Amino acid sequence: MDKNQVKTLLEQVAAGDTSVDDAVLKLRMEPFTDIDIANLDTHRALRQGVGEVIYGAGKTPEQIDRIAHTLWEGGQRAILITRMSEAAAEAFTKDVPFEYFPDGHSAVVGAQMEPDVRGNILIITAGTSDIPVAEEAAVTAETLGNNVERIYDVGVAGIHRLLSHTDSIMKARVIIAIAGMEGALASVVGGLAACPVIAVPTSIGYGTAFGGVTALLSMLNSCASGVSVVNIDNGFGAGYLASMINHMEESK
Amino acid sequence: MDKNQVKTLLEQVAAGDTSVDDAVLKLRMEPFTDIDIANLDTHRALRQGVGEVIYGAGKTPEQIDRIAHTLWEGGQRAILITRMSEAAAEAFTKDVPFEYFPDGHSAVVGAQMEPDVRGNILIITAGTSDIPVAEEAAVTAETLGNNVERIYDVGVAGIHRLLSHTDSIMKARVIIAIAGMEGALASVVGGLAACPVIAVPTSIGYGTAFGGVTALLSMLNSCASGVSVVNIDNGFGAGYLASMINHMEESK
Amino acid sequence: MDKNQVKTLLEQVAAGDTSVDDAVLKLRMEPFTDIDIANLDTHRALRQGVGEVIYGAGKTPEQIDRIAHTLWEGGQRAILITRMSEAAAEAFTKDVPFEYFPDGHSAVVGAQMEPDVRGNILIITAGTSDIPVAEEAAVTAETLGNNVERIYDVGVAGIHRLLSHTDSIMKARVIIAIAGMEGALASVVGGLAACPVIAVPTSIGYGTAFGGVTALLSMLNSCASGVSVVNIDNGFGAGYLASMINHMEESK
Amino acid sequence: MDKNQVKTLLEQVAAGDTSVDDAVLKLRMEPFTDIDIANLDTHRALRQGVGEVIYGAGKTPEQIDRIAHTLWEGGQRAILITRMSEAAAEAFTKDVPFEYFPDGHSAVVGAQMEPDVRGNILIITAGTSDIPVAEEAAVTAETLGNNVERIYDVGVAGIHRLLSHTDSIMKARVIIAIAGMEGALASVVGGLAACPVIAVPTSIGYGTAFGGVTALLSMLNSCASGVSVVNIDNGFGAGYLASMINHMEESK
Amino acid sequence: MDKNQVKTLLEQVAAGDTSVDDAVLKLRMEPFTDIDIANLDTHRALRQGVGEVIYGAGKTPEQIDRIAHTLWEGGQRAILITRMSEAAAEAFTKDVPFEYFPDGHSAVVGAQMEPDVRGNILIITAGTSDIPVAEEAAVTAETLGNNVERIYDVGVAGIHRLLSHTDSIMKARVIIAIAGMEGALASVVGGLAACPVIAVPTSIGYGTAFGGVTALLSMLNSCASGVSVVNIDNGFGAGYLASMINHMEESK
Amino acid sequence: MDKNQVKTLLEQVAAGDTSVDDAVLKLRMEPFTDIDIANLDTHRALRQGVGEVIYGAGKTPEQIDRIAHTLWEGGQRAILITRMSEAAAEAFTKDVPFEYFPDGHSAVVGAQMEPDVRGNILIITAGTSDIPVAEEAAVTAETLGNNVERIYDVGVAGIHRLLSHTDSIMKARVIIAIAGMEGALASVVGGLAACPVIAVPTSIGYGTAFGGVTALLSMLNSCASGVSVVNIDNGFGAGYLASMINHMEESK
Amino acid sequence: MDKNQVKTLLEQVAAGDTSVDDAVLKLRMEPFTDIDIANLDTHRALRQGVGEVIYGAGKTPEQIDRIAHTLWEGGQRAILITRMSEAAAEAFTKDVPFEYFPDGHSAVVGAQMEPDVRGNILIITAGTSDIPVAEEAAVTAETLGNNVERIYDVGVAGIHRLLSHTDSIMKARVIIAIAGMEGALASVVGGLAACPVIAVPTSIGYGTAFGGVTALLSMLNSCASGVSVVNIDNGFGAGYLASMINHMEESK
Amino acid sequence: MDKNQVKTLLEQVAAGDTSVDDAVLKLRMEPFTDIDIANLDTHRALRQGVGEVIYGAGKTPEQIDRIAHTLWEGGQRAILITRMSEAAAEAFTKDVPFEYFPDGHSAVVGAQMEPDVRGNILIITAGTSDIPVAEEAAVTAETLGNNVERIYDVGVAGIHRLLSHTDSIMKARVIIAIAGMEGALASVVGGLAACPVIAVPTSIGYGTAFGGVTALLSMLNSCASGVSVVNIDNGFGAGYLASMINHMEESK
């Protein structure tokens, strides 16, 4: 039952051609029918406040191109594309504003939103190899209108490097802690911070690093409170969630 | 928006107090709202053809007792209770028809339905230790109105035992193949049968049987076609699905 | 003991050269001997109603070519080839009717059977990346004589997309639910449908998707009844089983 | 080097007994030394805004009793005790205000804080067996000064049960989605909600539920954005993090 | 088609009532039918040379008692019962010869066969905790007519203890090497021996011993040739296979 | 202490320069010293009856060439090379007798030994993809002087194909059962055979076949007696062990 | 060939009854024979500097009693017993000096050795639940003659607690870092320390702590150098190795 | 608060501009601030006695080049680069002393330190395939000033090969035991040696070797005392730790 069908039914009720009881019955019988045929993107923006994001992995450059242009034509003005190869970025039809961020393998069609909140999202990594995941998170957060502070390569084996940034950790509104290998960064940061910490395990390491599983398990078992975890290498997910938290309105 | 609210809205439309367009808008804004407050059980029976089933594990005898009586009062007349301990069965308030099936750790409040299809569901196990799972499947299928044929302890290590039942295997409408250890029964039966085979791994075995995981993996990798798998020890699930298939109406 | 040997034995009995008791003894001692040397394919078609299928993975184009032509010469007229690369398809000797389905990496030698049942098999996927597995299932089911309805990219994170197809879900005779990542599609569809649901986990996802294992586990633990599972990416197996169920004759 | 030692050093500098350079050297040589011997709890409350929490599992009733009383004497007035058995609760010395919450196996010494934010934390479970974890989360969140809304037993296999609460889902400031078995609840809720969703896998299920691992993996692979995950059965962690997010001050 | 049916068919052929061609056809159509209804045990002894063995785990004392007496009445005179608790042994009806071997949790109804081969089966364990598995193997082998030599507690960490038995290792006809923990015994023994080595991992150890999985993996990866492996703690399987090899007749 | 040192010591004893007690003491203090510097291969052939085998994987063609020629010069006349690529075979210096077996990726320098035992080793595979592993086993066994019978592609899903070879199964002295996927072949063959069965899991299959782990687990849990298992794809190990068993001398 | 046989052979050489060459040959043929029948314990103390240790788990109180007294009678004066229950300690025959350490579930027969090195072994734990493992390590190290410093409950989530002990960390000769859950302690300590760090994962934690596996993996992937790992809960192994390192003599 | 700020504060105290109490307060409030801005490398050399090491994997040749030159300019004179490809070695700017060790995929900028301790580090491998890991350990240890003895290809399956090196094993100060497959080498060596044994599992093997996991588990479960383990293929970590132990000063 689409919008027109609902409208027709209501007109019949208004005209007295269908009784109220019959109409109730009819509606009851299709409790799950989507009565809205509006554009999916618009709907999502209304429902969750953020437009569609294009996950580029496994999509051909042509597919990415077409989806992005369709969203653009649909009116979306900050279209994030993640996991986009440089080749795909080069092949992209540049008849719309387009910026590629090679460090995070991401792009934005249109423009990143101006930061509309004052607070910072702090992105912190254990090693330099974690930077691509960190940049995916950073581009995501910036596109969604956040200020991002980056502190990279401050793993816990040299704890003083990390502690020299205690100030930034204590002032952040949300922290994204990114680490591979043993993932201990999340626990130490979680113990220092007074804000939510989103832990992102990365697939960095060898042998029993198991492609990020060790870091993931370590983070899930963090003895610090206020830490939650997303999938391995999921920079986008962390950036998206951090933005959501950073945009919380005061509730008092 | 519940039934009454919908009714009120429609009455307002009928009375001209609300325009058709406004009513459409209002309904569009709650596409997911349940407009039916009817009893959950009834709804399920309407939607899927089978009433509520009580999964007894982890429920106290009192909880089972209360839920079963509520369903009975709601009009359901063949209420299946699975994973019910003998203690719970003894404690059950017998003011309603109640039968306990100790081999399958299951019970029926009311009565099992008379078989309403001619064909057989064949339940076949590799060992005697698999029988409790088999009986859970059997009680489930019988309660839902099926004839059940049982062939137990015909594991593939003595292939002639199994082959002596080729006739039953070839005549069955649906087969439930139940095995622990290496779970090879499903492949051999799947190769002989011309009907769907539902494979149920059991937690029987020791060492690398890994509580049924080996049998599960074996069944998922069956080289025979027409075999699908349910969770370890899930006799109920197999019996339920077998009944669903056995009750298929001809489509030609 | 092959057919000729059996014949010889029986002729000796007929001629009185071998006593009945001796012949019984002789036959008893070879209870497992295949006394039928008929062509394997024919036998299979007789036994299970479906001819041989060629699993193309790991076979050279030449091997596929030879097996397919042998089956064709043996009289089989709807020979399904799954997991066939485009290269193998191009190299195929086209002196027999041949159609390649690139989306499902499958081909048919001869022709797909005309649908001989009225009901639909509904194939539903969570994402666009699941489509190759879906098309393998679809080609399989169509080759075996079924009508197939396709609904793609309706994952549960946008539940209204899925719910807008409730009608199709409720009318299907069998559903194949295909999903990678967290595989939740199977549970939601299983809760809506009144027919058997065959869940196919796909190797889509990254990190802890573990090449389909997460989706598989999720589907095995579905809280919905009537759901069973096949191996990861096993579109053929799902299509084959769905066809088997869809062709069930009424049993009443 | 403790506070007194630092003080002595500074007094020596003030008195001219130690040169500035020597003092710098001395301090540089102990960059990590804790120069604060203040009570640990107080420190934590200053640093992270929440006092010490007692994790009761693996502690004897006597140990719990002693730690709680020490904290009370230290001035903490809302001391949360999680994983506390009924036996430990009974044995607790009741010379301080003490309330036990049997559903969540938790207790509060002193009193739960009055809600100091208007928004709701919504706690939603797939099944009734998930309730103990949910109540641990609820007691935690309430103790930390939050309003909690509970919606239990709305698993995705009966999607309309869940959808009938769309309103609550859309109005919540933070959601805690709790599920065992296949854990699909997190994905569906994540797709409906516009706020952060904290997913808690529970050890509910059997066979391949693997004590919560399947639900955990499912949640980590959620196709919905805005979802993060904590350890299996970690109701406390979810409640703590939810409170942290719910107490975010506006940043604009 | 059972023995009588076959006999009838052959009599019809002999009588000229059925043509040879018809009889061939009839027999061809039931290639899998068991034409032997003889007692299962007898059949097994004929086919594999060893009578039925009773696996006691998961069976009640009554069940063990009944099966053993049935086999005895069927004529079997060396009935092995494995995984039999002392309680079950005490409860056993002693109206037949019965001996219980507490170290190997096994019993024999009737009597162990006199050794009928001259060569030794050498059973060697890494630790004293492996002895129950070793004794299960020993009782099995002795019951089946073998001489058994036992060398216990000669793990590789004290390699000279093991090497002091080089003579026995070199003279054995078959070796059963039993170890938990890291299972290295199998590799060292395999490198010294000139005969088949059957490796039995045991569930001895803690932490990452994983209930025998580490020993199993270690044994499967043995760099020594001539080593094969059975399931964890499967002393019976090793003893049975060792006896089979020890009884090989010369083939030249 | 090498041969010369021992000789010198003994000469001193003979000459009366060293007392017997001192010599005993000296020898006692080096219980682990290798007193034999003879060529490794010769030693191995003496100790285990089989010369060195070259495992080609991970070795350069030059390394294989050099080792093989060294062994040849040392007098070994049937030098087996396993896991040898065609490229390595082509590059091999053909100044010694050399035969390459492409199906088993193996070669023999010198010549395979003439079968010196009458009995057969039966090699049986579930599918055609298992043949490379089977041929590695076959070349190994033939090189070591055994007659080999091959039965390929008789998986249990078409049980009659397997049963048509019951005769061969019953007459074999040793059986090597090779299968990937669910590995059920080992159980069925083990149930039919009266001789030792060496099960070889192969890495054939997809999804939950897990590169042979499922077949391995299935084989370890075989409900048939007389079955033991070697590492995944370890055709050489199976062929070597089968030869060892086949060459057993009678012990009576 | 035991000591007497060697002596006899040498006497024959001395007497000229056996030629030197024959004797060489004879000795060459038994390269692995243990020619030393000295007492095992003595031998071990000679070889590795530490007497036998009794691993109490899985041993009856009687067995422990007997072994300990035998060692005592053999002259060993500091006999360590690990994993000894209080019951076993109570049952121990106290006719020899005996001290039980309940925190570490260990005992010493005789007396702990006086510390014979000046340096400290530092034992540091993340939580209070790790103390039993720590005490097992401590008792072991003290028994073997070491000074032990204990710092307990300084997990990384409160990094300042750990840093307040930087002095002890920097002055230690060997550190044993013990942690369950996410095991991050080892990395942070490893980064601070200038000495070898032995990491001991413990089975503390719940859910994805997986009985210590997560801590183990974390420790194996430590980004700090100088860290090695022992088995889960293996306090004895850590204490033993630490003592070995602490007793290193200077090599310059 | 950096060094200058601390100095300024102290000068203020000295000048009487800041009271002692105020200064204490100020210092207390920044317990984690790094008060040292000295060059990271220098700091590390001071703290742990060893300069920075460059882990080459995942770094571009340019990055390696730049980091190495920066360290060189910073004064470090023995810069170890591990996991460096030949291509990176060729591309390296040779304006500083540079030596590449292809067997260990490592390089040294500057020069390896002269051995400054007399004792040996013994590196011992089970197979030839383990040599690259062994050489990484050897280059590491040599660069850090140690004598290294190499014994390669002495796996336990030919135990006499290993035992012929008992002398070296008994005289070593530290042993690095390197093995893939079943990793049994560590246990046997551990049983022979009187010094610490660092076990390094390698990713050598196939099938259930699981890329080194089997060897790792085997080593963690070693029944020999004095054995600890590092990550799979972590030759550097073993060499670094061995050097640390080898440089222990006497403590008496």
mmCIF file with all atom_site columns, C-alpha atoms in Angstrom, chain B residues 156-157 159 163 181-182 184 187-188 191-192 206 208-210 214 217-218 220-224, chain F residues 156-157 159 163 181-182 184 187-188 191-192 206 208-210 214 217-218 220-224:
data_model
loop_
_atom_site.group_PDB
_atom_site.id
_atom_site.type_symbol
_atom_site.label_atom_id
_atom_site.label_alt_id
_atom_site.label_comp_id
_atom_site.label_asym_id
_atom_site.label_entity_id
_atom_site.label_seq_id
_atom_site.pdbx_PDB_ins_code
_atom_site.Cartn_x
_atom_site.Cartn_y
_atom_site.Cartn_z
_atom_site.occupancy
_atom_site.B_iso_or_equiv
_atom_site.pdbx_formal_charge
_atom_site.auth_seq_id
_atom_site.auth_comp_id
_atom_site.auth_asym_id
_atom_site.auth_atom_id
_atom_site.pdbx_PDB_model_num
ATOM 1  C CA . VAL B 1 156 ? 27.732 -44.880 8.524  1.00 0.00 ? 156 VAL B CA 1
ATOM 2  C CA . ALA B 1 157 ? 30.479 -47.004 10.066 1.00 0.00 ? 157 ALA B CA 1
ATOM 3  C CA . ILE B 1 159 ? 26.798 -48.809 6.242  1.00 0.00 ? 159 ILE B CA 1
ATOM 4  C CA . LEU B 1 163 ? 21.275 -49.243 3.606  1.00 0.00 ? 163 LEU B CA 1
ATOM 5  C CA . MET B 1 181 ? 30.899 -37.069 16.125 1.00 0.00 ? 181 MET B CA 1
ATOM 6  C CA . GLU B 1 182 ? 31.793 -36.736 12.425 1.00 0.00 ? 182 GLU B CA 1
ATOM 7  C CA . ALA B 1 184 ? 28.753 -38.200 8.044  1.00 0.00 ? 184 ALA B CA 1
ATOM 8  C CA . SER B 1 187 ? 26.004 -36.844 3.422  1.00 0.00 ? 187 SER B CA 1
ATOM 9  C CA . VAL B 1 188 ? 25.170 -40.492 2.891  1.00 0.00 ? 188 VAL B CA 1
ATOM 10 C CA . GLY B 1 191 ? 23.013 -38.927 -1.493 1.00 0.00 ? 191 GLY B CA 1
ATOM 11 C CA . LEU B 1 192 ? 20.297 -41.567 -1.220 1.00 0.00 ? 192 LEU B CA 1
ATOM 12 C CA . TYR B 1 206 ? 34.563 -36.203 22.903 1.00 0.00 ? 206 TYR B CA 1
ATOM 13 C CA . THR B 1 208 ? 37.740 -32.874 18.798 1.00 0.00 ? 208 THR B CA 1
ATOM 14 C CA . ALA B 1 209 ? 34.007 -33.396 18.501 1.00 0.00 ? 209 ALA B CA 1
ATOM 15 C CA . PHE B 1 210 ? 34.007 -29.940 20.087 1.00 0.00 ? 210 PHE B CA 1
ATOM 16 C CA . THR B 1 214 ? 32.735 -30.978 13.988 1.00 0.00 ? 214 THR B CA 1
ATOM 17 C CA . LEU B 1 217 ? 31.016 -28.311 9.853  1.00 0.00 ? 217 LEU B CA 1
ATOM 18 C CA . SER B 1 218 ? 30.818 -31.732 8.289  1.00 0.00 ? 218 SER B CA 1
ATOM 19 C CA . LEU B 1 220 ? 27.631 -27.778 6.060  1.00 0.00 ? 220 LEU B CA 1
ATOM 20 C CA . ASN B 1 221 ? 30.232 -29.231 3.718  1.00 0.00 ? 221 ASN B CA 1
ATOM 21 C CA . SER B 1 222 ? 28.138 -32.173 2.655  1.00 0.00 ? 222 SER B CA 1
ATOM 22 C CA . CYS B 1 223 ? 28.885 -33.155 -0.888 1.00 0.00 ? 223 CYS B CA 1
ATOM 23 C CA . ALA B 1 224 ? 25.232 -34.179 -1.291 1.00 0.00 ? 224 ALA B CA 1
ATOM 24 C CA . VAL F 1 156 ? 29.812 -40.968 -0.102 1.00 0.00 ? 156 VAL F CA 1
ATOM 25 C CA . ALA F 1 157 ? 27.074 -38.800 -1.603 1.00 0.00 ? 157 ALA F CA 1
ATOM 26 C CA . ILE F 1 159 ? 27.296 -44.403 -1.951 1.00 0.00 ? 159 ILE F CA 1
ATOM 27 C CA . LEU F 1 163 ? 30.071 -49.847 -2.656 1.00 0.00 ? 163 LEU F CA 1
ATOM 28 C CA . MET F 1 181 ? 34.908 -31.109 2.243  1.00 0.00 ? 181 MET F CA 1
ATOM 29 C CA . GLU F 1 182 ? 33.196 -33.178 4.946  1.00 0.00 ? 182 GLU F CA 1
ATOM 30 C CA . ALA F 1 184 ? 32.975 -38.722 5.421  1.00 0.00 ? 184 ALA F CA 1
ATOM 31 C CA . SER F 1 187 ? 34.177 -43.375 8.177  1.00 0.00 ? 187 SER F CA 1
ATOM 32 C CA . VAL F 1 188 ? 32.371 -45.371 5.543  1.00 0.00 ? 188 VAL F CA 1
ATOM 33 C CA . GLY F 1 191 ? 33.362 -49.436 8.505  1.00 0.00 ? 191 GLY F CA 1
ATOM 34 C CA . LEU F 1 192 ? 33.791 -51.691 5.481  1.00 0.00 ? 192 LEU F CA 1
ATOM 35 C CA . TYR F 1 206 ? 35.173 -23.655 0.146  1.00 0.00 ? 206 TYR F CA 1
ATOM 36 C CA . THR F 1 208 ? 33.492 -23.691 6.089  1.00 0.00 ? 208 THR F CA 1
ATOM 37 C CA . ALA F 1 209 ? 35.747 -26.364 4.603  1.00 0.00 ? 209 ALA F CA 1
ATOM 38 C CA . PHE F 1 210 ? 38.411 -24.154 6.216  1.00 0.00 ? 210 PHE F CA 1
ATOM 39 C CA . THR F 1 214 ? 36.570 -29.736 8.594  1.00 0.00 ? 214 THR F CA 1
ATOM 40 C CA . LEU F 1 217 ? 37.998 -33.036 12.367 1.00 0.00 ? 217 LEU F CA 1
ATOM 41 C CA . SER F 1 218 ? 35.507 -35.317 10.709 1.00 0.00 ? 218 SER F CA 1
ATOM 42 C CA . LEU F 1 220 ? 39.437 -37.705 13.829 1.00 0.00 ? 220 LEU F CA 1
ATOM 43 C CA . ASN F 1 221 ? 35.884 -38.287 15.033 1.00 0.00 ? 221 ASN F CA 1
ATOM 44 C CA . SER F 1 222 ? 35.235 -41.221 12.784 1.00 0.00 ? 222 SER F CA 1
ATOM 45 C CA . CYS F 1 223 ? 32.892 -43.694 14.394 1.00 0.00 ? 223 CYS F CA 1
ATOM 46 C CA . ALA F 1 224 ? 34.755 -46.501 12.613 1.00 0.00 ? 224 ALA F CA 1
#
